[in-house]
Coordinates of C-alpha atoms in Angstrom, one line a residue:
M1 CA 72.8 202.3 151.9
R2 CA 74.6 202.6 148.5
L3 CA 72.6 204.0 145.5
Y4 CA 73.3 203.1 141.8
T5 CA 72.3 205.0 138.8
R6 CA 70.2 203.5 136.0
G7 CA 73.3 203.3 133.7
Q8 CA 75.2 201.3 136.2
L9 CA 72.3 198.9 136.7
V10 CA 72.1 198.3 132.9
C11 CA 75.8 197.7 132.7
A12 CA 75.7 195.2 135.6
V13 CA 72.8 193.2 133.9
V14 CA 74.6 193.1 130.6
F15 CA 77.8 191.9 132.2
S16 CA 76.0 189.1 134.1
I17 CA 74.4 187.9 130.9
I18 CA 77.7 187.8 129.1
V19 CA 79.4 185.9 131.9
T20 CA 76.5 183.4 132.1
S21 CA 76.6 182.8 128.3
V22 CA 80.3 182.2 128.3
G23 CA 80.0 179.7 131.2
V24 CA 77.2 177.8 129.6
G25 CA 79.1 177.6 126.3
T26 CA 82.2 176.3 128.0
I27 CA 80.2 173.6 129.8
S28 CA 78.4 172.6 126.6
L29 CA 81.7 172.3 124.8
K30 CA 83.1 170.1 127.5
I31 CA 80.0 167.9 127.5
S32 CA 80.2 167.6 123.7
K33 CA 83.9 166.7 123.8
N34 CA 83.2 164.1 126.5
N35 CA 80.4 162.6 124.5
E36 CA 82.5 162.4 121.3
S37 CA 85.4 160.8 123.4
K38 CA 83.0 158.2 124.8
K39 CA 81.6 157.5 121.3
N40 CA 85.1 157.1 119.9
D41 CA 86.1 154.8 122.8
Q42 CA 82.9 152.7 122.2
E43 CA 83.7 152.4 118.5
K44 CA 87.3 151.3 119.2
Q45 CA 86.0 148.7 121.7
I46 CA 83.6 147.4 119.2
Q47 CA 86.3 147.1 116.6
I48 CA 88.6 145.4 119.1
E49 CA 85.9 142.9 119.9
E50 CA 85.2 142.2 116.2
I51 CA 88.9 141.6 115.5
A52 CA 89.2 139.3 118.5
T53 CA 86.1 137.4 117.5
S54 CA 87.4 137.1 113.9
E55 CA 90.8 135.8 115.1
S56 CA 89.1 133.3 117.4
E57 CA 86.9 132.0 114.6
E58 CA 89.9 131.6 112.3
K59 CA 91.8 129.6 114.9
N60 CA 88.9 127.5 116.2
T61 CA 86.0 127.2 113.7
L62 CA 82.9 126.0 115.4
L63 CA 80.3 123.9 113.5
P64 CA 76.9 123.0 114.8
V65 CA 76.1 119.3 115.1
S66 CA 72.9 118.1 116.8
N67 CA 72.5 121.4 118.6
S68 CA 76.1 121.2 119.9
Y69 CA 79.4 122.7 118.7
F70 CA 82.6 120.9 117.7
T71 CA 85.9 122.0 116.2
Q72 CA 86.6 120.9 112.6
D73 CA 89.1 118.3 113.9
E74 CA 86.5 117.0 116.5
L75 CA 83.8 116.8 113.8
Q76 CA 86.1 114.8 111.5
N77 CA 86.9 112.3 114.3
I78 CA 83.2 111.9 115.2
N79 CA 82.2 111.4 111.5
I80 CA 84.9 108.7 111.0
Y81 CA 83.9 106.9 114.2
E82 CA 80.2 106.9 113.2
K83 CA 81.1 105.8 109.7
C84 CA 83.5 102.9 110.6
N85 CA 82.9 101.7 114.2
E86 CA 80.1 99.3 113.3
A87 CA 82.4 97.5 110.8
V88 CA 85.0 96.8 113.6
V89 CA 84.4 93.5 115.4
N90 CA 85.7 91.9 118.6
I91 CA 87.4 88.5 118.1
N92 CA 87.7 85.9 120.9
T93 CA 89.0 82.4 120.6
K94 CA 88.9 79.1 122.4
V95 CA 92.0 76.8 122.3
T96 CA 92.4 73.1 123.2
T97 CA 95.0 72.2 125.8
Y98 CA 95.8 69.1 127.9
D99 CA 95.8 68.5 131.6
W100 CA 98.3 66.4 133.7
F101 CA 96.5 63.2 132.6
L102 CA 96.8 64.3 128.9
E103 CA 93.0 64.8 128.7
P104 CA 92.0 67.6 126.3
Y105 CA 89.9 70.5 127.4
V106 CA 89.0 73.9 126.0
Q107 CA 90.0 77.2 127.5
D108 CA 90.0 80.9 126.6
G109 CA 92.6 81.8 123.9
G110 CA 93.5 85.1 122.4
S111 CA 91.4 88.2 121.6
G112 CA 91.7 91.0 119.2
S113 CA 90.0 93.0 116.6
G114 CA 89.0 92.7 113.0
S115 CA 87.5 94.7 110.1
I116 CA 84.5 93.6 108.0
I117 CA 85.7 93.9 104.4
D118 CA 82.7 92.2 102.7
K119 CA 79.0 92.2 103.4
R120 CA 79.0 88.4 103.1
G121 CA 80.8 88.3 106.5
Y122 CA 84.5 88.3 105.5
I123 CA 86.7 89.8 108.2
L124 CA 90.4 90.8 108.0
T125 CA 92.5 90.3 111.1
N126 CA 96.0 89.2 112.3
V127 CA 97.2 85.6 112.3
H128 CA 98.4 85.8 115.9
V129 CA 94.8 86.8 117.0
I130 CA 93.4 83.5 115.8
Q131 CA 96.5 81.3 116.0
N132 CA 95.8 77.7 117.4
A133 CA 92.1 78.5 117.8
T134 CA 89.7 75.7 118.2
I135 CA 86.7 78.0 118.1
I136 CA 86.5 81.6 116.9
Y137 CA 83.8 84.0 118.1
V138 CA 83.0 87.3 116.4
S139 CA 81.1 90.0 118.3
L140 CA 79.4 92.7 116.4
F141 CA 78.6 96.3 117.5
D142 CA 75.1 95.4 118.6
G143 CA 76.4 92.7 121.0
T144 CA 75.4 89.7 118.8
Q145 CA 78.0 86.9 118.6
Y146 CA 78.7 84.5 115.8
E147 CA 81.1 81.6 115.2
A148 CA 83.6 82.1 112.4
K149 CA 85.8 79.9 110.4
I150 CA 89.3 80.5 108.9
V151 CA 89.3 81.2 105.2
G152 CA 93.1 81.6 104.9
Q153 CA 96.1 82.9 106.8
D154 CA 99.6 84.1 105.9
L155 CA 102.4 84.0 108.5
D156 CA 104.8 86.1 106.4
S157 CA 102.5 89.2 106.6
D158 CA 100.6 88.1 109.8
L159 CA 97.3 88.6 108.0
A160 CA 94.3 86.3 108.1
V161 CA 90.8 86.3 106.7
I162 CA 87.9 84.7 108.6
K163 CA 84.2 84.5 107.8
F164 CA 80.9 84.2 109.7
D165 CA 77.5 83.8 108.2
P166 CA 75.3 86.9 108.9
P167 CA 71.5 86.3 109.3
E168 CA 69.4 86.9 106.2
G169 CA 68.6 90.5 105.7
M170 CA 71.4 91.8 107.9
D171 CA 73.1 94.8 106.2
L172 CA 76.7 94.7 107.4
K173 CA 78.8 97.9 107.5
T174 CA 82.2 97.4 105.8
I175 CA 85.6 99.3 105.7
S176 CA 87.2 99.9 102.3
F177 CA 90.9 99.9 101.7
G178 CA 92.8 103.2 101.2
D179 CA 96.1 104.0 99.5
S180 CA 99.1 103.4 101.8
T181 CA 101.7 104.2 99.1
N182 CA 101.4 108.0 99.4
L183 CA 101.4 108.3 103.2
K184 CA 103.5 111.1 104.7
V185 CA 105.1 111.3 108.1
G186 CA 103.0 113.7 110.2
Q187 CA 99.7 112.6 108.5
K188 CA 96.8 112.1 110.9
V189 CA 95.6 108.5 111.4
I190 CA 92.9 106.9 113.6
A191 CA 92.7 103.5 115.2
I192 CA 89.6 101.7 116.2
G193 CA 89.8 98.4 118.1
N194 CA 89.0 96.6 121.3
P195 CA 92.0 97.2 123.7
F196 CA 91.7 95.2 126.9
G197 CA 88.3 94.0 125.8
M198 CA 86.8 97.6 125.7
E199 CA 84.8 97.4 122.5
R200 CA 85.3 99.8 119.6
T201 CA 87.7 102.2 121.3
M202 CA 89.0 105.0 119.1
T203 CA 92.5 106.7 119.4
T204 CA 94.1 109.3 117.2
G205 CA 97.7 110.1 116.3
I206 CA 100.0 110.6 113.3
V207 CA 102.2 108.6 111.0
S208 CA 105.5 108.6 112.9
G209 CA 107.6 106.6 110.3
L210 CA 107.3 104.7 107.1
G211 CA 109.0 101.7 105.6
R212 CA 110.0 100.0 108.9
P213 CA 111.2 96.4 108.7
I214 CA 109.9 94.8 111.9
Q215 CA 110.5 91.3 113.1
H216 CA 107.4 89.6 114.4
S217 CA 107.2 87.1 117.2
N218 CA 107.1 84.3 114.6
K219 CA 110.6 85.4 113.6
R220 CA 109.4 86.7 110.2
I221 CA 110.3 90.2 109.1
I222 CA 107.5 92.3 107.8
R223 CA 108.8 95.1 105.6
N224 CA 107.4 98.5 104.9
M225 CA 105.4 98.7 108.2
I226 CA 103.7 101.9 109.1
Q227 CA 104.9 103.4 112.5
T228 CA 102.4 105.4 114.4
D229 CA 102.1 107.1 117.8
T230 CA 98.4 106.2 117.9
A231 CA 97.7 104.3 121.1
I232 CA 97.7 100.6 120.3
N233 CA 97.3 98.1 123.1
P234 CA 96.6 94.4 123.5
G235 CA 93.2 93.8 121.9
N236 CA 93.9 96.4 119.1
S237 CA 95.7 93.8 116.9
G238 CA 93.9 93.2 113.7
G239 CA 91.9 96.4 113.8
P240 CA 92.0 99.1 111.2
L241 CA 94.3 102.1 111.0
L242 CA 92.3 104.8 109.2
N243 CA 93.1 107.9 107.3
A244 CA 91.1 111.2 107.4
E245 CA 88.6 109.8 104.9
G246 CA 87.8 106.8 107.0
K247 CA 89.6 104.3 104.7
M248 CA 91.9 101.5 106.0
I249 CA 95.5 102.3 105.2
G250 CA 96.9 99.8 107.6
I251 CA 96.1 96.8 109.9
N252 CA 97.3 97.4 113.5
T253 CA 99.6 94.5 114.3
M254 CA 102.2 95.1 117.0
I255 CA 103.7 97.5 119.5
M256 CA 107.3 98.1 120.6
S257 CA 107.2 98.2 124.4
S258 CA 109.1 96.9 127.4
S259 CA 105.9 96.8 129.5
G260 CA 103.6 95.2 126.9
N261 CA 101.4 98.3 126.8
S262 CA 101.4 101.2 124.4
A263 CA 104.5 103.4 124.5
G264 CA 103.6 105.5 121.5
V265 CA 105.4 103.1 119.1
G266 CA 102.9 101.0 117.2
F267 CA 103.1 99.3 113.8
A268 CA 100.6 98.5 111.1
V269 CA 100.8 96.3 108.0
P270 CA 100.2 98.7 105.0
S271 CA 97.1 98.3 103.0
E272 CA 99.2 97.8 99.9
T273 CA 100.3 94.5 101.3
A274 CA 96.9 93.6 102.7
V275 CA 95.1 94.0 99.4
R276 CA 97.5 91.6 97.7
V277 CA 97.4 89.1 100.5
V278 CA 93.6 89.2 100.9
S279 CA 93.1 88.7 97.2
D280 CA 95.1 85.4 97.3
L281 CA 93.6 84.2 100.6
L282 CA 90.1 84.6 99.2
K283 CA 91.0 82.8 95.9
Y284 CA 93.4 80.1 97.1
G285 CA 93.3 80.0 100.9
K286 CA 97.0 80.9 100.9
V287 CA 99.4 83.4 99.3
Q288 CA 100.9 82.5 95.9
R289 CA 104.6 83.4 96.2
G290 CA 107.5 82.8 94.0
V291 CA 110.3 80.7 95.5
L292 CA 113.9 79.6 94.6
D293 CA 113.7 75.9 93.8
A294 CA 116.6 75.0 96.1
K295 CA 117.2 73.6 99.6
I296 CA 118.7 76.3 101.8
L297 CA 119.7 76.9 105.4
Q298 CA 121.0 79.8 107.5
L299 CA 124.7 80.2 107.6
N300 CA 126.4 80.6 111.0
R301 CA 129.9 80.9 112.4
R302 CA 130.2 77.2 113.2
I303 CA 129.3 76.1 109.6
A304 CA 131.4 78.9 108.1
Q305 CA 134.4 77.8 110.1
Y306 CA 134.0 74.1 109.2
A307 CA 133.5 74.9 105.5
G308 CA 136.4 77.4 105.5
L309 CA 134.3 80.3 104.3
D310 CA 135.3 83.9 104.7
I311 CA 131.8 85.1 105.6
A312 CA 129.6 83.9 108.5
S313 CA 126.1 85.3 107.5
G314 CA 123.8 84.7 104.6
I315 CA 121.8 81.8 103.2
L316 CA 123.8 78.7 102.3
V317 CA 122.5 76.8 99.2
S318 CA 122.7 73.1 100.1
E319 CA 121.0 71.6 97.0
V320 CA 119.5 73.0 93.8
D321 CA 116.6 71.2 92.1
R322 CA 117.7 69.6 88.9
G323 CA 116.2 71.2 85.8
G324 CA 114.7 74.0 87.9
N325 CA 114.9 77.8 87.2
A326 CA 117.6 78.3 89.8
E327 CA 119.9 75.7 88.2
K328 CA 119.3 77.1 84.8
A329 CA 120.3 80.6 86.0
G330 CA 123.6 79.2 87.4
L331 CA 122.9 78.8 91.1
K332 CA 125.2 76.2 92.6
G333 CA 124.6 73.8 95.4
G334 CA 127.1 72.0 97.7
T335 CA 129.0 68.8 97.0
E336 CA 130.4 67.8 100.4
A337 CA 127.8 65.9 102.5
V338 CA 128.0 66.4 106.3
Y339 CA 125.7 65.6 109.2
Y340 CA 123.9 68.7 110.6
G341 CA 122.2 69.1 113.9
N342 CA 121.4 65.8 115.7
R343 CA 123.0 63.7 112.9
S344 CA 119.5 63.0 111.4
S345 CA 119.9 65.6 108.7
I346 CA 122.5 65.8 105.9
I347 CA 123.5 69.1 104.3
Y348 CA 125.9 69.8 101.5
L349 CA 128.8 72.3 101.8
G350 CA 130.6 74.1 99.1
G351 CA 127.6 75.8 97.4
D352 CA 126.8 79.4 96.9
V353 CA 125.9 81.8 99.8
I354 CA 123.1 84.2 99.0
T355 CA 123.9 87.7 100.4
K356 CA 121.5 89.9 98.5
I357 CA 118.1 89.7 96.8
D358 CA 117.0 92.7 94.7
G359 CA 119.4 94.9 96.6
I360 CA 118.2 93.8 100.0
K361 CA 120.9 92.4 102.3
I362 CA 120.2 88.8 103.3
A363 CA 121.8 87.8 106.6
S364 CA 119.2 85.4 107.9
L365 CA 116.2 83.2 106.9
A366 CA 113.9 86.0 108.1
D367 CA 115.6 88.4 105.6
Y368 CA 115.3 85.8 102.9
Y369 CA 111.5 85.2 103.3
S370 CA 110.9 88.9 103.7
A371 CA 112.7 89.7 100.5
L372 CA 110.5 87.2 98.6
E373 CA 107.2 88.1 100.4
S374 CA 105.9 90.3 97.6
K375 CA 107.2 88.1 94.7
R376 CA 105.0 86.1 92.4
P377 CA 105.8 82.9 90.5
G378 CA 107.5 84.0 87.2
D379 CA 109.0 87.1 88.6
Q380 CA 112.7 87.6 87.9
I381 CA 115.0 88.6 90.8
E382 CA 118.6 89.7 91.0
V383 CA 120.5 87.5 93.4
V384 CA 124.0 88.2 94.7
V385 CA 125.9 85.1 95.8
H386 CA 129.3 84.7 97.5
R387 CA 131.3 82.0 95.6
N388 CA 135.0 81.3 95.9
R389 CA 135.5 84.5 97.9
K390 CA 133.9 86.6 95.2
D391 CA 130.4 88.1 94.6
V392 CA 128.5 86.9 91.6
K393 CA 125.2 88.3 90.3
L394 CA 122.5 86.0 88.9
K395 CA 119.1 86.7 87.3
I396 CA 116.7 84.0 88.5
T397 CA 113.1 83.4 87.6
L398 CA 111.0 82.3 90.6
S399 CA 109.1 79.0 90.6
E400 CA 105.8 78.1 92.2

């Protein structure tokens, strides 16, 4: 057995204490560094989560409504629907037809939509929705149905006003007109109507185009139509096209489709036209428009060839009313009488051919009526006529 001196034992104990202290210090340092590292990582994670949350809120703001959450866009759609849907009605008609024995009977006619524009029961819709109707039924949001009558209709704009008598004490919701003159392509719009009989259906989209001249099924051209990709289907006709404030900036009227269903190309009559038309329909039952006091017909190749004209499109002036505004302005009618059509009508050749009105090219009767659609009696227009192979400009005051 090995023996140690007291000095050696003291040295060994001191050395052990020193080694133990160094080891503990190293371990403490490592633990401290690990703790600081974990703390830094946690702080970075918190910062990342805060940034992500902030970015998410900026992109998709959530707003509480009735203990649920909607985006700003969804909330806007919901508010517009709740504000306007009760003012949109479903219109159904009955028409009279005849059987093989020429006995009259009533059957289902057309259907469409309409907007209540006055608390007394006045409704704005399309002419083609109520055309040839014997009976018109209006269904409100609560399912009640009333019979309506025609106040006035205007083929040139395809707009009509009908009226039903609401029960005493009924407070009808109405839709007010908005401004269609400042619309922009890309602006959000909303349609509410009754497509395929499904009442008060809402669709959204944008303004796809402005100032479209579109020929309706009645062969009249409606100018300045609003084009939209908002889904419009049979049954939407006559319903409102709304802006983000819930105001009516258009009246949904037609679609462009080979199948008859929505293809993302719908058209609405602008509210600017509707306000003017509705005002006249309520006052007079028809629209007061200025006219040229002359008898006219559409020029075609056969007439042009027979008359020896160098143009084959435009409006031929057959006769001018004596003493009228057109005659005073220098518009000339024809002098050569010929039979036209089935020899029951007489026209006069040799007169002026109208080719432009206020800068709008006139190639057909549809163009002619469209150019005068917004004109009032007393308005002065610039008319370009083709006379003796030359163009002549005239200033003509329109008559009633």
